[in-house]
PDB file of C-alpha atoms in Angstrom:
ATOM      1  CA  MET X   1      -0.233  -0.005  -0.370  1.00  0.00           C
ATOM      2  CA  PHE X   2       2.921   2.367   1.105  1.00  0.00           C
ATOM      3  CA  GLU X   3       4.588   1.557  -1.928  1.00  0.00           C
ATOM      4  CA  ILE X   4       1.573   2.505  -4.450  1.00  0.00           C
ATOM      5  CA  VAL X   5       0.995   5.504  -2.513  1.00  0.00           C
ATOM      6  CA  LYS X   6       4.837   6.490  -2.925  1.00  0.00           C
ATOM      7  CA  ALA X   7       3.998   5.398  -6.533  1.00  0.00           C
ATOM      8  CA  GLY X   8       1.280   8.011  -7.209  1.00  0.00           C
ATOM      9  CA  GLY X   9       3.174  10.862  -5.458  1.00  0.00           C
ATOM     10  CA  ILE X  10       1.986  14.085  -3.735  1.00  0.00           C
ATOM     11  CA  VAL X  11      -1.717  14.032  -5.746  1.00  0.00           C
ATOM     12  CA  MET X  12      -2.380  10.585  -3.580  1.00  0.00           C
ATOM     13  CA  VAL X  13      -2.169  12.194  -0.117  1.00  0.00           C
ATOM     14  CA  PRO X  14      -5.298  14.414  -0.922  1.00  0.00           C
ATOM     15  CA  ILE X  15      -7.083  11.247  -2.615  1.00  0.00           C
ATOM     16  CA  ILE X  16      -6.775   8.930   0.155  1.00  0.00           C
ATOM     17  CA  LEU X  17      -8.019  12.002   2.969  1.00  0.00           C
ATOM     18  CA  ALA X  18     -11.037  12.462   0.704  1.00  0.00           C
ATOM     19  CA  SER X  19     -11.240   8.624   1.238  1.00  0.00           C
ATOM     20  CA  ILE X  20     -11.229   8.546   4.813  1.00  0.00           C
ATOM     21  CA  VAL X  21     -13.519  11.577   5.236  1.00  0.00           C
ATOM     22  CA  ALA X  22     -16.419  10.597   2.474  1.00  0.00           C
ATOM     23  CA  ALA X  23     -16.331   7.346   4.404  1.00  0.00           C
ATOM     24  CA  ALA X  24     -16.540   8.728   7.735  1.00  0.00           C
ATOM     25  CA  ILE X  25     -19.274  11.001   6.520  1.00  0.00           C
ATOM     26  CA  PHE X  26     -21.606   7.768   4.364  1.00  0.00           C
ATOM     27  CA  LEU X  27     -21.304   5.646   7.950  1.00  0.00           C
ATOM     28  CA  GLU X  28     -22.205   8.664  10.390  1.00  0.00           C
ATOM     29  CA  ARG X  29     -24.975   9.302   7.969  1.00  0.00           C
ATOM     30  CA  LEU X  30     -25.886   6.112   7.750  1.00  0.00           C
ATOM     31  CA  TRP X  31     -26.655   5.992  11.429  1.00  0.00           C
ATOM     32  CA  THR X  32     -28.315   8.981  11.969  1.00  0.00           C
ATOM     33  CA  LEU X  33     -30.215   9.013   8.819  1.00  0.00           C
ATOM     34  CA  GLN X  34     -32.319   5.541  10.163  1.00  0.00           C
ATOM     35  CA  ALA X  35     -35.672   5.545  10.081  1.00  0.00           C
ATOM     36  CA  ARG X  36     -36.751   4.627  13.654  1.00  0.00           C
ATOM     37  CA  ARG X  37     -34.322   7.552  14.772  1.00  0.00           C
ATOM     38  CA  VAL X  38     -35.770  10.242  12.302  1.00  0.00           C
ATOM     39  CA  VAL X  39     -39.202   9.284  12.167  1.00  0.00           C
ATOM     40  CA  PRO X  40     -40.247   7.142  15.247  1.00  0.00           C
ATOM     41  CA  ALA X  41     -43.636   4.957  14.409  1.00  0.00           C
ATOM     42  CA  GLU X  42     -45.076   4.786  17.962  1.00  0.00           C
ATOM     43  CA  LEU X  43     -44.610   9.135  17.911  1.00  0.00           C
ATOM     44  CA  THR X  44     -47.560  10.317  15.852  1.00  0.00           C
ATOM     45  CA  ASP X  45     -49.990   8.012  17.804  1.00  0.00           C
ATOM     46  CA  LYS X  46     -48.448   9.014  21.320  1.00  0.00           C
ATOM     47  CA  VAL X  47     -49.104  13.373  20.420  1.00  0.00           C
ATOM     48  CA  TRP X  48     -52.653  12.043  18.796  1.00  0.00           C
ATOM     49  CA  LYS X  49     -53.568  10.707  22.199  1.00  0.00           C
ATOM     50  CA  TRP X  50     -51.902  13.479  23.075  1.00  0.00           C
ATOM     51  CA  VAL X  51     -54.117  16.403  21.160  1.00  0.00           C
ATOM     52  CA  GLU X  52     -57.401  14.077  21.482  1.00  0.00           C
ATOM     53  CA  SER X  53     -57.769  13.761  25.533  1.00  0.00           C
ATOM     54  CA  GLY X  54     -56.334  17.797  25.942  1.00  0.00           C
ATOM     55  CA  GLN X  55     -53.328  16.791  27.348  1.00  0.00           C
ATOM     56  CA  ILE X  56     -50.724  18.849  26.210  1.00  0.00           C
ATOM     57  CA  SER X  57     -48.445  20.553  28.644  1.00  0.00           C
ATOM     58  CA  ASP X  58     -45.285  22.642  28.214  1.00  0.00           C
ATOM     59  CA  LYS X  59     -43.173  19.528  29.452  1.00  0.00           C
ATOM     60  CA  HIS X  60     -44.420  17.419  26.870  1.00  0.00           C
ATOM     61  CA  VAL X  61     -44.005  19.581  24.018  1.00  0.00           C
ATOM     62  CA  TYR X  62     -40.075  20.205  25.481  1.00  0.00           C
ATOM     63  CA  ALA X  63     -39.914  16.755  25.457  1.00  0.00           C
ATOM     64  CA  LEU X  64     -41.343  15.475  21.349  1.00  0.00           C
ATOM     65  CA  GLN X  65     -38.275  18.383  20.726  1.00  0.00           C
ATOM     66  CA  GLN X  66     -36.123  16.298  22.496  1.00  0.00           C
ATOM     67  CA  ASN X  67     -36.764  13.044  20.996  1.00  0.00           C
ATOM     68  CA  SER X  68     -36.009  13.015  17.149  1.00  0.00           C
ATOM     69  CA  PRO X  69     -36.096  14.633  13.721  1.00  0.00           C
ATOM     70  CA  LEU X  70     -40.188  14.381  13.932  1.00  0.00           C
ATOM     71  CA  GLY X  71     -40.564  14.995  17.506  1.00  0.00           C
ATOM     72  CA  LYS X  72     -38.998  19.119  16.263  1.00  0.00           C
ATOM     73  CA  ILE X  73     -41.447  19.376  13.840  1.00  0.00           C
ATOM     74  CA  LEU X  74     -44.341  18.420  15.803  1.00  0.00           C
ATOM     75  CA  ALA X  75     -43.527  20.226  19.189  1.00  0.00           C
ATOM     76  CA  ALA X  76     -43.403  23.520  16.759  1.00  0.00           C
ATOM     77  CA  GLY X  77     -47.287  22.529  15.817  1.00  0.00           C
ATOM     78  CA  LEU X  78     -48.606  21.495  19.471  1.00  0.00           C
ATOM     79  CA  ALA X  79     -46.649  25.205  20.741  1.00  0.00           C
ATOM     80  CA  ASN X  80     -48.667  26.825  18.301  1.00  0.00           C
ATOM     81  CA  ARG X  81     -52.114  24.634  18.645  1.00  0.00           C
ATOM     82  CA  HIS X  82     -53.952  27.107  19.427  1.00  0.00           C
ATOM     83  CA  ARG X  83     -53.375  29.695  17.190  1.00  0.00           C
ATOM     84  CA  ASP X  84     -54.632  30.158  14.028  1.00  0.00           C
ATOM     85  CA  ARG X  85     -53.998  27.409  11.064  1.00  0.00           C
ATOM     86  CA  ALA X  86     -51.858  29.609   9.000  1.00  0.00           C
ATOM     87  CA  ILE X  87     -49.586  30.180  11.611  1.00  0.00           C
ATOM     88  CA  ILE X  88     -49.308  26.552  12.764  1.00  0.00           C
ATOM     89  CA  LYS X  89     -48.357  26.009   9.522  1.00  0.00           C
ATOM     90  CA  GLU X  90     -46.197  28.298   9.008  1.00  0.00           C
ATOM     91  CA  SER X  91     -43.935  27.002  12.825  1.00  0.00           C
ATOM     92  CA  ILE X  92     -44.186  23.624  11.002  1.00  0.00           C
ATOM     93  CA  GLU X  93     -42.709  24.284   8.133  1.00  0.00           C
ATOM     94  CA  ASP X  94     -40.102  26.581   9.667  1.00  0.00           C
ATOM     95  CA  ALA X  95     -38.988  23.509  11.950  1.00  0.00           C
ATOM     96  CA  GLY X  96     -39.087  21.556   9.095  1.00  0.00           C
ATOM     97  CA  ARG X  97     -36.617  23.546   7.336  1.00  0.00           C
ATOM     98  CA  HIS X  98     -34.142  23.517  10.027  1.00  0.00           C
ATOM     99  CA  VAL X  99     -35.125  19.479  10.309  1.00  0.00           C
ATOM    100  CA  VAL X 100     -34.111  19.102   6.916  1.00  0.00           C
ATOM    101  CA  HIS X 101     -30.653  21.411   6.757  1.00  0.00           C
ATOM    102  CA  GLU X 102     -29.541  18.864  10.244  1.00  0.00           C
ATOM    103  CA  LEU X 103     -30.602  15.651   7.874  1.00  0.00           C
ATOM    104  CA  ASP X 104     -28.815  16.951   4.838  1.00  0.00           C
ATOM    105  CA  ARG X 105     -25.636  17.983   7.101  1.00  0.00           C
ATOM    106  CA  PHE X 106     -22.553  16.394   5.613  1.00  0.00           C
ATOM    107  CA  ILE X 107     -23.994  15.260   2.499  1.00  0.00           C
ATOM    108  CA  GLY X 108     -23.135  18.011   0.917  1.00  0.00           C
ATOM    109  CA  THR X 109     -19.209  17.383   1.380  1.00  0.00           C
ATOM    110  CA  LEU X 110     -19.558  13.742  -0.176  1.00  0.00           C
ATOM    111  CA  GLY X 111     -21.388  15.101  -3.240  1.00  0.00           C
ATOM    112  CA  THR X 112     -17.772  17.418  -3.338  1.00  0.00           C
ATOM    113  CA  ILE X 113     -15.541  14.768  -3.079  1.00  0.00           C
ATOM    114  CA  ALA X 114     -17.345  12.784  -6.204  1.00  0.00           C
ATOM    115  CA  SER X 115     -16.983  15.817  -7.910  1.00  0.00           C
ATOM    116  CA  LEU X 116     -13.457  16.385  -6.756  1.00  0.00           C
ATOM    117  CA  SER X 117     -11.798  13.202  -6.480  1.00  0.00           C
ATOM    118  CA  PRO X 118     -11.410  12.253 -10.647  1.00  0.00           C
ATOM    119  CA  LEU X 119      -9.793  16.360 -11.035  1.00  0.00           C
ATOM    120  CA  LEU X 120      -7.152  15.261  -8.176  1.00  0.00           C
ATOM    121  CA  GLY X 121      -6.893  12.154 -10.612  1.00  0.00           C
ATOM    122  CA  LEU X 122      -6.326  13.826 -13.470  1.00  0.00           C
ATOM    123  CA  LEU X 123      -3.908  16.600 -11.619  1.00  0.00           C
ATOM    124  CA  GLY X 124      -1.819  13.203 -10.965  1.00  0.00           C
ATOM    125  CA  THR X 125      -2.099  12.329 -14.699  1.00  0.00           C
ATOM    126  CA  VAL X 126      -0.675  15.709 -15.850  1.00  0.00           C
ATOM    127  CA  THR X 127       1.993  15.738 -13.357  1.00  0.00           C
ATOM    128  CA  GLY X 128       3.149  12.399 -14.030  1.00  0.00           C
ATOM    129  CA  MET X 129       3.445  13.430 -17.668  1.00  0.00           C
ATOM    130  CA  ILE X 130       5.133  16.483 -16.987  1.00  0.00           C
ATOM    131  CA  LYS X 131       7.885  14.311 -15.365  1.00  0.00           C
ATOM    132  CA  THR X 132       7.442  11.526 -17.866  1.00  0.00           C
ATOM    133  CA  PHE X 133       8.516  14.541 -20.821  1.00  0.00           C
ATOM    134  CA  ASN X 134      11.172  15.986 -18.379  1.00  0.00           C
ATOM    135  CA  ALA X 135      12.645  12.647 -17.855  1.00  0.00           C
ATOM    136  CA  LEU X 136      12.557  12.197 -21.887  1.00  0.00           C
ATOM    137  CA  SER X 137      14.085  16.096 -22.615  1.00  0.00           C
ATOM    138  CA  THR X 138      17.014  14.886 -20.437  1.00  0.00           C
ATOM    139  CA  GLN X 139      18.175  11.200 -20.506  1.00  0.00           C
ATOM    140  CA  GLY X 140      16.310  10.417 -24.078  1.00  0.00           C
ATOM    141  CA  THR X 141      14.039   6.825 -24.623  1.00  0.00           C
ATOM    142  CA  GLY X 142      17.269   4.174 -24.187  1.00  0.00           C
ATOM    143  CA  ASN X 143      16.113   3.549 -20.626  1.00  0.00           C
ATOM    144  CA  PRO X 144      12.891   2.883 -20.290  1.00  0.00           C
ATOM    145  CA  MET X 145      12.786   2.417 -16.744  1.00  0.00           C
ATOM    146  CA  VAL X 146      13.040   6.310 -16.516  1.00  0.00           C
ATOM    147  CA  LEU X 147      10.124   6.979 -17.880  1.00  0.00           C
ATOM    148  CA  ALA X 148       8.575   4.507 -15.613  1.00  0.00           C
ATOM    149  CA  GLY X 149       7.870   6.530 -12.795  1.00  0.00           C
ATOM    150  CA  GLY X 150       6.117   9.320 -14.280  1.00  0.00           C
ATOM    151  CA  ILE X 151       3.720   7.030 -16.584  1.00  0.00           C
ATOM    152  CA  ALA X 152       2.724   4.927 -13.063  1.00  0.00           C
ATOM    153  CA  GLU X 153       2.091   8.237 -11.505  1.00  0.00           C
ATOM    154  CA  ALA X 154      -0.112   8.724 -14.240  1.00  0.00           C
ATOM    155  CA  LEU X 155      -1.930   5.810 -14.258  1.00  0.00           C
ATOM    156  CA  ILE X 156      -2.408   5.165  -9.939  1.00  0.00           C
ATOM    157  CA  THR X 157      -3.036   8.928  -9.812  1.00  0.00           C
ATOM    158  CA  THR X 158      -6.414   8.742 -11.995  1.00  0.00           C
ATOM    159  CA  ALA X 159      -7.250   4.938 -11.487  1.00  0.00           C
ATOM    160  CA  ALA X 160      -7.319   5.959  -7.618  1.00  0.00           C
ATOM    161  CA  GLY X 161      -9.605   9.371  -7.869  1.00  0.00           C
ATOM    162  CA  LEU X 162     -11.901   7.507 -10.056  1.00  0.00           C
ATOM    163  CA  THR X 163     -12.382   5.026  -7.125  1.00  0.00           C
ATOM    164  CA  ILE X 164     -12.654   7.203  -4.784  1.00  0.00           C
ATOM    165  CA  ALA X 165     -14.771   9.165  -7.076  1.00  0.00           C
ATOM    166  CA  ILE X 166     -17.384   6.242  -8.220  1.00  0.00           C
ATOM    167  CA  PRO X 167     -18.533   5.082  -4.379  1.00  0.00           C
ATOM    168  CA  ALA X 168     -19.041   8.708  -3.322  1.00  0.00           C
ATOM    169  CA  LEU X 169     -21.435   9.599  -5.675  1.00  0.00           C
ATOM    170  CA  LEU X 170     -23.191   6.230  -5.500  1.00  0.00           C
ATOM    171  CA  ALA X 171     -23.275   7.092  -1.608  1.00  0.00           C
ATOM    172  CA  TYR X 172     -24.477  11.017  -2.164  1.00  0.00           C
ATOM    173  CA  LYS X 173     -27.428   9.817  -4.443  1.00  0.00           C
ATOM    174  CA  TYR X 174     -28.359   6.859  -2.179  1.00  0.00           C
ATOM    175  CA  LEU X 175     -28.037   9.985   1.173  1.00  0.00           C
ATOM    176  CA  ARG X 176     -30.135  11.708  -0.693  1.00  0.00           C
ATOM    177  CA  GLY X 177     -32.879   9.811  -1.649  1.00  0.00           C
ATOM    178  CA  ARG X 178     -32.994   8.472   2.411  1.00  0.00           C
ATOM    179  CA  VAL X 179     -33.255  11.865   3.886  1.00  0.00           C
ATOM    180  CA  THR X 180     -35.827  13.073   0.386  1.00  0.00           C
ATOM    181  CA  GLY X 181     -37.888   9.775   1.382  1.00  0.00           C
ATOM    182  CA  LEU X 182     -37.255  11.057   5.635  1.00  0.00           C
ATOM    183  CA  VAL X 183     -38.800  14.120   4.508  1.00  0.00           C
ATOM    184  CA  VAL X 184     -42.122  12.712   2.519  1.00  0.00           C
ATOM    185  CA  GLN X 185     -42.830  10.584   5.725  1.00  0.00           C
ATOM    186  CA  MET X 186     -42.540  13.714   7.973  1.00  0.00           C
ATOM    187  CA  GLU X 187     -44.626  15.680   5.946  1.00  0.00           C
ATOM    188  CA  LYS X 188     -47.409  13.550   5.915  1.00  0.00           C
ATOM    189  CA  GLU X 189     -46.945  12.736   9.976  1.00  0.00           C
ATOM    190  CA  ALA X 190     -47.361  16.517  10.121  1.00  0.00           C
ATOM    191  CA  ILE X 191     -49.783  17.422   8.209  1.00  0.00           C
ATOM    192  CA  LYS X 192     -51.931  14.417  10.443  1.00  0.00           C
ATOM    193  CA  LEU X 193     -51.376  16.745  13.415  1.00  0.00           C
ATOM    194  CA  VAL X 194     -52.785  19.757  11.798  1.00  0.00           C
ATOM    195  CA  GLN X 195     -55.831  17.785  11.055  1.00  0.00           C
ATOM    196  CA  ALA X 196     -56.116  17.103  14.692  1.00  0.00           C
ATOM    197  CA  ILE X 197     -55.426  20.309  16.119  1.00  0.00           C
ATOM    198  CA  ASP X 198     -58.112  21.310  14.009  1.00  0.00           C
ATOM    199  CA  ASP X 199     -60.733  18.932  15.051  1.00  0.00           C
ATOM    200  CA  THR X 200     -59.825  19.557  18.478  1.00  0.00           C
ATOM    201  CA  GLU X 201     -60.338  23.359  18.082  1.00  0.00           C
ATOM    202  CA  GLY X 202     -63.102  23.122  17.050  1.00  0.00           C
ATOM    203  CA  ARG X 203     -61.782  24.967  13.673  1.00  0.00           C
ATOM    204  CA  GLY X 204     -62.416  22.115  10.835  1.00  0.00           C
ATOM    205  CA  ALA X 205     -60.178  21.442   8.047  1.00  0.00           C
TER     206      ALA X 205
END
């Protein structure tokens, strides 16, 4: 491994760092974006019962905020349950924007790595070819070993850049899709809450 890195030249250093960061982001987001952590199955039923029974207190709202991303959205609606429907929806939408921002955290960096890695590989290709032409200009073509270093650097960095970029791009697309799916689920639960509040407050739909 060390020999490959050495053959790839200095460009291999940022490529390797990018691979480590990409792996760390993917694993962290994979853990954070589990459905049971973002949209707990039992949470909506529990909140629905609170609304129907009228047993909602500031303590309930605070506990809900600490529960999960979905809890933060529902808590925003409950905190404004006695106000107009438009204000309830606005508070839920505002909380939703903050939650989506948290869910998206680091995913953009993963996309940047997917885009940047091939460019780093291309940079290694260019520096490798420069070394090759320098060797040709100073020592001629009589000794193929003289050219091997530059050619090896060009090929290794190109392959390394693509090896990082392809999995990073797949991971980026997968995580973006997961966030989109979770957001849709949270929107459905938020709509249910607004309807439940309307029924309880006697406002109708």
